[in-house]
Short mmCIF file of C-alpha atoms in Angstrom, two decimals:
data_model
loop_
_atom_site.label_atom_id
_atom_site.label_comp_id
_atom_site.label_asym_id
_atom_site.label_seq_id
_atom_site.Cartn_x
_atom_site.Cartn_y
_atom_site.Cartn_z
CA MET A 1 -26.36 -4.15 -19.49
CA ILE A 2 -26.18 -6.13 -22.73
CA PRO A 3 -29.30 -8.32 -23.10
CA PRO A 4 -28.50 -12.06 -23.40
CA SER A 5 -30.78 -12.09 -26.46
CA HIS A 6 -28.18 -10.06 -28.37
CA PRO A 7 -26.71 -12.29 -31.09
CA ARG A 8 -23.16 -11.15 -30.33
CA TYR A 9 -23.62 -11.53 -26.55
CA ARG A 10 -20.42 -13.52 -25.90
CA SER A 11 -18.21 -11.16 -27.85
CA LEU A 12 -19.80 -8.10 -26.20
CA ILE A 13 -19.35 -9.63 -22.73
CA THR A 14 -15.63 -10.16 -23.44
CA ARG A 15 -15.43 -6.52 -24.51
CA GLU A 16 -17.09 -5.53 -21.22
CA ARG A 17 -14.42 -7.50 -19.33
CA LEU A 18 -11.71 -5.66 -21.22
CA ALA A 19 -13.57 -2.41 -20.60
CA ARG A 20 -13.48 -3.05 -16.85
CA CYS A 21 -9.74 -3.74 -17.08
CA ALA A 22 -9.43 -0.52 -19.07
CA GLN A 23 -11.04 1.42 -16.22
CA LYS A 24 -8.38 0.05 -13.88
CA GLY A 25 -5.64 0.98 -16.36
CA ILE A 26 -4.62 -2.62 -17.08
CA VAL A 27 -5.87 -2.40 -20.65
CA THR A 28 -5.21 0.77 -22.66
CA PRO A 29 -7.79 2.37 -24.99
CA GLU A 30 -5.47 1.43 -27.87
CA GLY A 31 -5.53 -2.13 -26.54
CA LEU A 32 -9.33 -2.16 -26.80
CA ALA A 33 -9.14 -1.11 -30.45
CA ALA A 34 -6.48 -3.76 -31.10
CA HIS A 35 -8.81 -6.34 -29.55
CA GLY A 36 -11.51 -5.28 -31.98
CA ARG A 37 -9.17 -5.89 -34.90
CA GLY A 38 -8.58 -9.37 -33.59
CA GLU A 39 -12.32 -9.99 -33.25
CA ALA A 40 -12.81 -9.22 -36.93
CA PHE A 41 -10.16 -11.73 -38.02
CA ASP A 42 -11.48 -14.32 -35.56
CA TYR A 43 -14.89 -13.93 -37.13
CA LEU A 44 -13.34 -14.55 -40.55
CA ILE A 45 -11.60 -17.70 -39.37
CA GLY A 46 -14.86 -19.03 -37.96
CA GLU A 47 -14.09 -18.46 -34.26
CA ARG A 48 -12.47 -21.88 -34.02
CA THR A 49 -9.00 -23.45 -34.03
CA THR A 50 -8.16 -24.55 -37.57
CA ASP A 51 -6.12 -27.67 -38.32
CA SER A 52 -3.08 -25.59 -39.29
CA ALA A 53 -3.38 -23.50 -36.09
CA CYS A 54 -3.44 -26.76 -34.16
CA ILE A 55 -0.14 -27.78 -35.79
CA ALA A 56 1.27 -24.34 -34.97
CA GLU A 57 0.23 -24.75 -31.32
CA ARG A 58 1.91 -28.15 -31.06
CA THR A 59 5.04 -26.73 -32.68
CA ALA A 60 5.00 -23.84 -30.18
CA ALA A 61 4.92 -26.38 -27.36
CA ALA A 62 7.86 -28.23 -28.92
CA LEU A 63 9.87 -24.97 -29.17
CA LEU A 64 9.12 -23.95 -25.59
CA LYS A 65 9.93 -27.41 -24.22
CA SER A 66 13.23 -27.70 -26.09
CA ALA A 67 14.35 -24.14 -25.32
CA ARG A 68 17.30 -23.37 -23.10
CA HIS A 69 15.66 -20.19 -21.72
CA PRO A 70 12.02 -19.77 -22.81
CA VAL A 71 10.10 -16.60 -21.87
CA ILE A 72 6.41 -15.72 -22.18
CA SER A 73 6.05 -11.96 -22.74
CA VAL A 74 2.77 -10.61 -21.33
CA ASN A 75 1.05 -7.30 -22.12
CA GLY A 76 -2.14 -5.72 -20.76
CA ASN A 77 -4.61 -7.38 -23.11
CA THR A 78 -3.04 -10.80 -22.58
CA ALA A 79 -3.22 -10.47 -18.80
CA ALA A 80 -6.81 -9.21 -18.91
CA LEU A 81 -7.99 -12.00 -21.20
CA ALA A 82 -5.90 -14.96 -20.12
CA ALA A 83 -3.99 -14.59 -16.83
CA SER A 84 -4.89 -18.10 -15.67
CA GLU A 85 -4.13 -19.65 -19.09
CA ILE A 86 -0.68 -18.00 -18.94
CA SER A 87 -0.16 -19.43 -15.47
CA SER A 88 -1.07 -22.94 -16.66
CA LEU A 89 1.24 -22.68 -19.67
CA GLN A 90 4.07 -21.56 -17.43
CA LYS A 91 3.65 -24.67 -15.28
CA ALA A 92 3.56 -26.92 -18.34
CA SER A 93 6.48 -25.33 -20.19
CA GLY A 94 8.77 -24.08 -17.44
CA ALA A 95 9.00 -20.69 -19.15
CA LEU A 96 9.65 -17.39 -17.40
CA VAL A 97 6.69 -14.98 -17.42
CA GLU A 98 7.72 -11.36 -17.95
CA VAL A 99 5.55 -8.28 -18.37
CA ASN A 100 6.42 -6.06 -21.33
CA LEU A 101 4.23 -3.12 -22.33
CA PHE A 102 3.87 -0.78 -25.28
CA HIS A 103 2.24 1.92 -23.12
CA ARG A 104 4.56 1.47 -20.19
CA THR A 105 4.25 2.97 -16.72
CA GLU A 106 5.58 1.48 -13.51
CA LYS A 107 2.03 1.43 -12.18
CA ARG A 108 0.71 -0.58 -15.13
CA VAL A 109 3.62 -3.04 -14.89
CA GLN A 110 2.82 -3.62 -11.23
CA GLN A 111 -0.94 -3.96 -11.82
CA ILE A 112 -0.39 -6.55 -14.52
CA GLU A 113 2.20 -8.44 -12.47
CA HIS A 114 -0.31 -8.50 -9.62
CA LEU A 115 -3.07 -9.84 -11.87
CA LEU A 116 -0.77 -12.61 -13.11
CA CYS A 117 0.35 -13.52 -9.58
CA GLU A 118 -3.27 -13.71 -8.43
CA ALA A 119 -3.88 -16.21 -11.26
CA GLY A 120 -1.01 -18.37 -9.97
CA ALA A 121 1.83 -17.28 -12.24
CA ASP A 122 5.38 -16.92 -10.96
CA VAL A 123 6.29 -13.55 -12.46
CA PHE A 124 9.88 -12.67 -13.30
CA SER A 125 10.16 -9.14 -12.02
CA GLY A 126 12.76 -6.64 -10.87
CA GLU A 127 14.84 -3.93 -12.54
CA SER A 128 14.33 -3.28 -16.25
CA GLU A 129 16.82 -1.78 -18.69
CA ARG A 130 16.47 -0.32 -22.20
CA LEU A 131 17.91 -3.38 -23.92
CA LEU A 132 15.92 -3.87 -27.13
CA PRO A 133 16.73 -1.85 -30.29
CA LEU A 134 13.43 0.08 -30.35
CA HIS A 135 12.42 3.75 -30.12
CA HIS A 136 9.51 3.40 -27.76
CA ASP A 137 8.96 2.02 -24.30
CA ARG A 138 8.88 -1.57 -25.46
CA ALA A 139 12.69 -1.34 -25.50
CA TRP A 140 12.55 -1.96 -21.76
CA CYS A 141 13.08 -5.51 -20.59
CA ARG A 142 15.07 -7.47 -18.06
CA ARG A 143 18.61 -8.77 -18.68
CA GLY A 144 17.82 -12.16 -17.16
CA GLY A 145 14.45 -12.38 -18.92
CA ILE A 146 13.52 -11.56 -22.52
CA PHE A 147 17.00 -10.19 -23.30
CA SER A 148 18.61 -13.58 -22.61
CA ALA A 149 15.79 -15.74 -23.97
CA ASP A 150 16.30 -18.10 -26.90
CA VAL A 151 12.56 -18.68 -27.42
CA VAL A 152 9.99 -15.95 -26.71
CA LEU A 153 6.23 -16.43 -26.86
CA VAL A 154 4.65 -13.08 -27.68
CA PRO A 155 0.85 -13.16 -27.64
CA LEU A 156 -0.76 -10.07 -29.21
CA GLU A 157 2.54 -8.46 -30.13
CA ASP A 158 3.30 -5.33 -32.16
CA GLY A 159 5.31 -5.64 -35.35
CA ASP A 160 8.25 -3.44 -34.30
CA ARG A 161 9.03 -5.50 -31.29
CA CYS A 162 8.59 -8.81 -33.05
CA GLU A 163 11.10 -7.66 -35.70
CA ALA A 164 13.55 -6.50 -33.03
CA LEU A 165 13.41 -9.83 -31.21
CA VAL A 166 13.87 -11.83 -34.41
CA GLY A 167 16.74 -9.46 -35.34
CA MET A 168 18.41 -10.36 -32.06
CA GLY A 169 18.46 -13.99 -33.18
CA LYS A 170 15.63 -15.24 -31.00
CA THR A 171 12.99 -17.74 -32.01
CA VAL A 172 9.75 -15.76 -31.73
CA VAL A 173 6.37 -17.47 -31.43
CA ALA A 174 3.49 -15.05 -32.04
CA ILE A 175 -0.21 -15.50 -31.40
CA ASP A 176 -1.90 -13.17 -33.88
CA LEU A 177 -5.31 -13.49 -35.53
CA ASN A 178 -4.25 -11.26 -38.41
CA PRO A 179 -2.17 -13.41 -40.79
CA LEU A 180 -1.22 -10.28 -42.76
CA SER A 181 0.27 -8.31 -39.86
CA ARG A 182 3.99 -7.58 -39.69
CA THR A 183 4.09 -9.59 -36.49
CA ALA A 184 2.55 -12.62 -38.21
CA ARG A 185 4.93 -12.37 -41.14
CA THR A 186 8.06 -11.65 -39.11
CA ALA A 187 7.69 -14.22 -36.34
CA SER A 188 9.49 -17.54 -36.54
CA LEU A 189 6.17 -19.27 -35.85
CA THR A 190 2.73 -17.64 -36.00
CA ILE A 191 -0.33 -19.12 -34.35
CA VAL A 192 -3.38 -17.66 -36.12
CA ASP A 193 -5.88 -18.37 -33.36
CA GLU A 194 -7.66 -16.58 -30.55
CA LEU A 195 -5.59 -16.24 -27.37
CA THR A 196 -7.85 -18.13 -24.95
CA ARG A 197 -8.22 -21.01 -27.42
CA ALA A 198 -4.51 -21.10 -28.32
CA LEU A 199 -2.90 -21.05 -24.87
CA PRO A 200 -4.67 -24.16 -23.47
CA GLN A 201 -3.81 -26.05 -26.67
CA ILE A 202 -0.11 -25.20 -26.24
CA THR A 203 -0.30 -26.21 -22.58
CA HIS A 204 -1.98 -29.50 -23.47
CA ALA A 205 0.70 -30.24 -26.09
CA CYS A 206 3.50 -29.45 -23.60
CA TYR A 207 2.30 -32.36 -21.48
CA GLY A 208 1.54 -34.72 -24.35
CA LEU A 209 4.36 -34.37 -26.89
CA SER A 210 7.13 -36.94 -27.02
CA LYS A 211 10.66 -35.70 -27.64
CA ASN A 212 10.69 -37.21 -31.14
CA GLU A 213 7.35 -35.67 -32.08
CA GLY A 214 8.76 -32.32 -30.92
CA ILE A 215 11.88 -32.70 -33.07
CA ASP A 216 9.74 -33.60 -36.10
CA LEU A 217 7.41 -30.63 -35.60
CA ILE A 218 10.30 -28.17 -35.33
CA ALA A 219 12.06 -29.68 -38.36
CA SER A 220 8.95 -29.31 -40.51
CA LEU A 221 8.03 -25.81 -39.31
CA ASP A 222 6.89 -23.78 -42.35
CA ASN A 223 5.46 -20.44 -41.27
CA HIS A 224 4.61 -19.40 -44.82
CA TYR A 225 2.39 -22.46 -45.11
CA LEU A 226 0.71 -21.69 -41.77
CA LEU A 227 -0.09 -18.13 -42.83
CA THR A 228 -1.22 -19.18 -46.30
CA ASP A 229 -3.54 -21.76 -44.82
CA ALA A 230 -5.08 -19.23 -42.42
CA ILE A 231 -5.65 -16.86 -45.34
CA ARG A 232 -7.19 -19.69 -47.35
CA GLU A 233 -9.66 -20.39 -44.52
CA MET A 234 -10.60 -16.70 -44.28
CA THR A 235 -10.95 -16.31 -48.03
CA MET A 236 -13.18 -19.36 -48.21
CA ARG A 237 -15.46 -18.13 -45.44
CA LEU A 238 -15.64 -14.62 -46.88
CA SER A 239 -16.49 -15.80 -50.38
CA HIS A 240 -19.31 -18.06 -49.15
CA ALA A 241 -20.63 -15.55 -46.61
CA LEU A 242 -23.58 -14.38 -48.68
CA ASP A 243 -24.51 -17.81 -50.09
CA MET B 1 3.88 9.05 -27.78
CA ILE B 2 3.73 6.96 -30.94
CA PRO B 3 6.86 7.57 -33.05
CA PRO B 4 6.06 8.87 -36.59
CA SER B 5 8.37 6.15 -37.89
CA HIS B 6 5.79 3.53 -36.86
CA PRO B 7 4.36 1.96 -40.04
CA ARG B 8 0.81 2.14 -38.69
CA TYR B 9 1.23 5.74 -37.45
CA ARG B 10 -1.98 7.16 -38.99
CA SER B 11 -4.16 4.37 -37.68
CA LEU B 12 -2.60 4.60 -34.22
CA ILE B 13 -3.07 8.38 -34.16
CA THR B 14 -6.78 7.93 -34.94
CA ARG B 15 -6.98 5.43 -32.09
CA GLU B 16 -5.36 8.01 -29.82
CA ARG B 17 -8.03 10.55 -30.82
CA LEU B 18 -10.73 8.03 -29.98
CA ALA B 19 -8.90 7.24 -26.75
CA ARG B 20 -9.02 10.92 -25.75
CA CYS B 21 -12.75 11.00 -26.53
CA ALA B 22 -13.08 7.84 -24.45
CA GLN B 23 -11.51 9.59 -21.48
CA LYS B 24 -14.17 12.30 -21.75
CA GLY B 25 -16.90 9.66 -21.97
CA ILE B 26 -17.89 10.50 -25.55
CA VAL B 27 -16.62 7.16 -26.85
CA THR B 28 -17.31 4.02 -24.81
CA PRO B 29 -14.74 1.23 -24.32
CA GLU B 30 -17.02 -0.98 -26.39
CA GLY B 31 -16.93 1.72 -29.07
CA LEU B 32 -13.13 1.49 -29.16
CA ALA B 33 -13.30 -2.24 -29.75
CA ALA B 34 -15.93 -1.74 -32.45
CA HIS B 35 -13.60 0.75 -34.11
CA GLY B 36 -10.87 -1.89 -34.16
CA ARG B 37 -13.19 -4.29 -35.95
CA GLY B 38 -13.76 -1.63 -38.57
CA GLU B 39 -10.01 -1.06 -38.96
CA ALA B 40 -9.52 -4.73 -39.80
CA PHE B 41 -12.13 -4.68 -42.56
CA ASP B 42 -10.80 -1.34 -43.85
CA TYR B 43 -7.39 -2.93 -44.12
CA LEU B 44 -8.91 -5.78 -46.13
CA ILE B 45 -10.63 -3.38 -48.52
CA GLY B 46 -7.35 -1.53 -49.10
CA GLU B 47 -8.17 1.59 -47.04
CA ARG B 48 -9.75 3.23 -50.07
CA THR B 49 -13.22 3.88 -51.54
CA THR B 50 -14.00 1.12 -54.02
CA ASP B 51 -16.01 1.74 -57.19
CA SER B 52 -19.05 -0.02 -55.74
CA ALA B 53 -18.81 2.01 -52.51
CA CYS B 54 -18.73 5.14 -54.65
CA ILE B 55 -22.01 4.07 -56.31
CA ALA B 56 -23.45 3.38 -52.84
CA GLU B 57 -22.43 6.86 -51.68
CA ARG B 58 -24.08 8.52 -54.68
CA THR B 59 -27.21 6.45 -54.10
CA ALA B 60 -27.22 7.51 -50.44
CA ALA B 61 -27.13 11.14 -51.57
CA ALA B 62 -30.05 10.50 -53.91
CA LEU B 63 -32.08 8.89 -51.10
CA LEU B 64 -31.36 11.71 -48.66
CA LYS B 65 -32.15 14.41 -51.23
CA SER B 66 -35.45 12.83 -52.30
CA ALA B 67 -36.60 12.02 -48.78
CA ARG B 68 -39.57 13.72 -47.15
CA HIS B 69 -37.96 13.65 -43.69
CA PRO B 70 -34.32 12.48 -43.71
CA VAL B 71 -32.44 12.01 -40.43
CA ILE B 72 -28.75 11.36 -39.71
CA SER B 73 -28.44 9.28 -36.54
CA VAL B 74 -25.18 9.99 -34.69
CA ASN B 75 -23.48 7.90 -32.01
CA GLY B 76 -20.33 8.49 -29.96
CA ASN B 77 -17.81 7.03 -32.42
CA THR B 78 -19.35 8.94 -35.32
CA ALA B 79 -19.21 12.24 -33.43
CA ALA B 80 -15.63 11.62 -32.30
CA LEU B 81 -14.41 10.69 -35.77
CA ALA B 82 -16.47 12.92 -38.03
CA ALA B 83 -18.40 15.76 -36.35
CA SER B 84 -17.47 18.28 -39.03
CA GLU B 85 -18.19 15.84 -41.88
CA ILE B 86 -21.66 15.26 -40.36
CA SER B 87 -22.19 19.02 -40.21
CA SER B 88 -21.24 19.42 -43.89
CA LEU B 89 -23.53 16.57 -44.94
CA GLN B 90 -26.39 18.13 -43.00
CA LYS B 91 -25.96 21.38 -44.93
CA ALA B 92 -25.82 19.53 -48.26
CA SER B 93 -28.74 17.19 -47.62
CA GLY B 94 -31.07 19.17 -45.37
CA ALA B 95 -31.31 16.19 -42.99
CA LEU B 96 -32.01 16.40 -39.27
CA VAL B 97 -29.07 15.38 -37.07
CA GLU B 98 -30.14 13.39 -34.01
CA VAL B 99 -27.98 11.71 -31.36
CA ASN B 100 -28.86 8.09 -30.61
CA LEU B 101 -26.70 5.95 -28.32
CA PHE B 102 -26.35 2.28 -27.43
CA HIS B 103 -24.76 3.11 -24.06
CA ARG B 104 -27.09 5.98 -23.27
CA THR B 105 -26.81 8.48 -20.45
CA GLU B 106 -28.15 12.04 -20.47
CA LYS B 107 -24.60 13.27 -19.93
CA ARG B 108 -23.24 11.43 -22.97
CA VAL B 109 -26.12 12.67 -25.13
CA GLN B 110 -25.34 16.25 -24.11
CA GLN B 111 -21.57 15.86 -24.63
CA ILE B 112 -22.08 14.49 -28.12
CA GLU B 113 -24.68 17.13 -29.00
CA HIS B 114 -22.19 19.75 -27.83
CA LEU B 115 -19.39 18.26 -29.97
CA LEU B 116 -21.66 18.30 -33.03
CA CYS B 117 -22.80 21.89 -32.38
CA GLU B 118 -19.18 23.03 -32.05
CA ALA B 119 -18.52 21.48 -35.48
CA GLY B 120 -21.37 23.57 -36.93
CA ALA B 121 -24.21 21.05 -36.94
CA ASP B 122 -27.78 22.05 -36.10
CA VAL B 123 -28.70 19.28 -33.68
CA PHE B 124 -32.31 18.15 -33.27
CA SER B 125 -32.62 17.85 -29.53
CA GLY B 126 -35.24 17.84 -26.80
CA GLU B 127 -37.34 15.18 -25.07
CA SER B 128 -36.81 11.54 -26.04
CA GLU B 129 -39.32 8.69 -25.72
CA ARG B 130 -38.98 4.90 -25.87
CA LEU B 131 -40.36 4.61 -29.38
CA LEU B 132 -38.36 1.90 -31.14
CA PRO B 133 -39.16 -1.82 -30.63
CA LEU B 134 -35.87 -2.67 -28.87
CA HIS B 135 -34.91 -4.01 -25.47
CA HIS B 136 -32.01 -1.71 -24.75
CA ASP B 137 -31.46 2.02 -24.55
CA ARG B 138 -31.33 2.49 -28.28
CA ALA B 139 -35.13 2.32 -28.12
CA TRP B 140 -35.02 5.99 -27.13
CA CYS B 141 -35.54 8.54 -29.86
CA ARG B 142 -37.53 11.64 -30.62
CA ARG B 143 -41.05 11.61 -32.09
CA GLY B 144 -40.23 14.40 -34.52
CA GLY B 145 -36.83 12.92 -35.43
CA ILE B 146 -35.91 9.31 -36.17
CA PHE B 147 -39.39 8.03 -35.29
CA SER B 148 -40.96 10.07 -38.10
CA ALA B 149 -38.12 9.73 -40.61
CA ASP B 150 -38.60 8.06 -43.98
CA VAL B 151 -34.85 7.84 -44.68
CA VAL B 152 -32.31 7.35 -41.87
CA LEU B 153 -28.54 7.42 -42.33
CA VAL B 154 -26.99 5.25 -39.62
CA PRO B 155 -23.19 5.33 -39.61
CA LEU B 156 -21.59 2.60 -37.46
CA GLU B 157 -24.90 1.09 -36.41
CA ASP B 158 -25.69 -2.05 -34.43
CA GLY B 159 -27.67 -4.81 -36.08
CA ASP B 160 -30.63 -4.77 -33.69
CA ARG B 161 -31.43 -1.18 -34.29
CA CYS B 162 -30.93 -1.40 -38.02
CA GLU B 163 -33.43 -4.28 -38.12
CA ALA B 164 -35.92 -2.35 -35.97
CA LEU B 165 -35.76 0.70 -38.24
CA VAL B 166 -36.19 -1.38 -41.40
CA GLY B 167 -39.06 -3.21 -39.68
CA MET B 168 -40.76 0.15 -39.13
CA GLY B 169 -40.76 0.65 -42.90
CA LYS B 170 -37.93 3.15 -43.09
CA THR B 171 -35.24 3.28 -45.76
CA VAL B 172 -32.04 2.70 -43.81
CA VAL B 173 -28.65 3.71 -45.19
CA ALA B 174 -25.79 2.14 -43.21
CA ILE B 175 -22.07 2.90 -43.31
CA ASP B 176 -20.40 -0.33 -42.23
CA LEU B 177 -16.97 -1.68 -43.16
CA ASN B 178 -18.05 -5.25 -42.36
CA PRO B 179 -20.08 -6.50 -45.32
CA LEU B 180 -21.06 -9.60 -43.31
CA SER B 181 -22.58 -7.80 -40.34
CA ARG B 182 -26.30 -7.94 -39.64
CA THR B 183 -26.43 -4.19 -40.13
CA ALA B 184 -24.82 -4.48 -43.58
CA ARG B 185 -27.19 -7.28 -44.60
CA THR B 186 -30.33 -5.72 -43.15
CA ALA B 187 -29.96 -2.13 -44.31
CA SER B 188 -31.74 -0.92 -47.43
CA LEU B 189 -28.39 0.44 -48.68
CA THR B 190 -24.97 -0.37 -47.23
CA ILE B 191 -21.90 1.74 -47.84
CA VAL B 192 -18.86 -0.48 -47.22
CA ASP B 193 -16.38 2.33 -46.68
CA GLU B 194 -14.63 4.14 -43.86
CA LEU B 195 -16.71 6.88 -42.25
CA THR B 196 -14.46 9.88 -42.90
CA ARG B 197 -14.05 8.84 -46.54
CA ALA B 198 -17.74 8.06 -47.07
CA LEU B 199 -19.38 11.17 -45.59
CA PRO B 200 -17.59 13.76 -47.80
CA GLN B 201 -18.42 11.63 -50.86
CA ILE B 202 -22.12 11.66 -49.98
CA THR B 203 -21.94 15.41 -49.34
CA HIS B 204 -20.23 15.98 -52.67
CA ALA B 205 -22.89 13.90 -54.47
CA CYS B 206 -25.70 15.83 -52.74
CA TYR B 207 -24.52 18.98 -54.51
CA GLY B 208 -23.70 17.38 -57.85
CA LEU B 209 -26.50 14.90 -58.61
CA SER B 210 -29.25 15.85 -61.04
CA LYS B 211 -32.80 14.77 -60.21
CA ASN B 212 -32.77 12.23 -63.05
CA GLU B 213 -29.45 10.73 -61.98
CA GLY B 214 -30.90 10.38 -58.49
CA ILE B 215 -34.00 8.60 -59.78
CA ASP B 216 -31.83 6.21 -61.82
CA LEU B 217 -29.53 5.43 -58.90
CA ILE B 218 -32.46 4.65 -56.59
CA ALA B 219 -34.17 2.53 -59.25
CA SER B 220 -31.06 0.42 -59.77
CA LEU B 221 -30.16 0.03 -56.08
CA ASP B 222 -29.04 -3.58 -55.51
CA ASN B 223 -27.64 -3.99 -52.01
CA HIS B 224 -26.79 -7.66 -52.53
CA TYR B 225 -24.53 -6.63 -55.41
CA LEU B 226 -22.87 -3.92 -53.28
CA LEU B 227 -22.10 -6.38 -50.49
CA THR B 228 -20.95 -9.08 -52.90
CA ASP B 229 -18.60 -6.66 -54.59
CA ALA B 230 -17.10 -5.53 -51.26
CA ILE B 231 -16.54 -9.17 -50.33
CA ARG B 232 -14.97 -9.81 -53.73
CA GLU B 233 -12.51 -6.93 -53.15
CA MET B 234 -11.60 -8.25 -49.70
CA THR B 235 -11.22 -11.83 -50.91
CA MET B 236 -8.96 -10.69 -53.73
CA ARG B 237 -6.72 -8.69 -51.42
CA LEU B 238 -6.57 -11.48 -48.86
CA SER B 239 -5.66 -14.13 -51.39
CA HIS B 240 -2.85 -12.03 -52.89
CA ALA B 241 -1.57 -10.79 -49.54
CA LEU B 242 1.39 -13.12 -49.33
CA ASP B 243 2.37 -12.94 -53.02
#
């Protein structure tokens, strides 16, 4: 039991939630470490949605809404942290929800699909094939899902897979707190924000954006600016940390 | 299996090692997340020992060597990552090695003591008492160990316990990659460096330092400078990251 008097109570409670999902096999040990990396960058960005992240989230909504075949790719950490937020975004955007895992077993795929279904998502399931140009198990996906998508939202993605998807000509929207990661730098659009803050913002924008606002946001998309601004925020906070 | 072609191969392999220790119960899920936080800050500092960290490591050696009753406090992550480095530092410094855990069970204490013994450490064991002014299980320690220490080396510590030890009048040397953490700011001396790089440096300095060099290092110890310099390094790397 973590005492509520602990100054990092909220963060430690989230870790405990992930730890419980790890016991069930939904989250991998490597996923727990990856979460910790994210926590560090979230701390540096002030654990809040910055103005530039807000623009990125509205642009993500515009891309999903204007896509021919949008897909939200879900891994273990995403399901553990935000199954209901994924479900809400699906309703708002009309995107397919497909499970895609780095540490892939049939059992994990089913557990995560079950978790998403329980949260109200309509999960695109069925037979997978090795369709992506990757060495590891993330090559697996479904022909009618990620393989055919024009826009893919990849929360908490690894760099290899992000590169492969971009290389296949897809528009890739990443949610990644580390603006220096390969994922962040390779994606078509990178949202430098924490998952459970970012997803509801995208959902909200899906309902609120006019078609013209969407066209303007997509036309002015500048991922280098978005990353530079996130780095600026982090640098500023770091340099004033001991004041 | 992580393919060796993966650009973050080394970091992922270390995570796998921690993951195996997690399966045995030596590392907790929360410990895995904490490791991830450290990885992020290590990335920002360039995954190398900075000049100021090197001074901190030499000063740590001087403090351990001149102590009346030095103790190295070991938790699950430290044992999993650096049992043999702890053993070498014990030989060089003459410090007691004592296991102290946040998520404490008798079984975990014994597993970690066993891991340290296998790596050649002489572990100070036996009956624990609730001797530190803390709410959680880290209050437990041994009267002849940490409770009586004048200098305590606490790698990968939590802020509460670091504060409690400093409040008891002890000289606390922390190894913490996050220069903004409460531990880093509360400790008497903070080494902002990765554990398996820092420990051999302290060991090396224990053998090489003259008594006068040690006295000079301790006299000029300025932890605010050490933290400021680590932050400066991180800020510099962050701001040039997209160049």
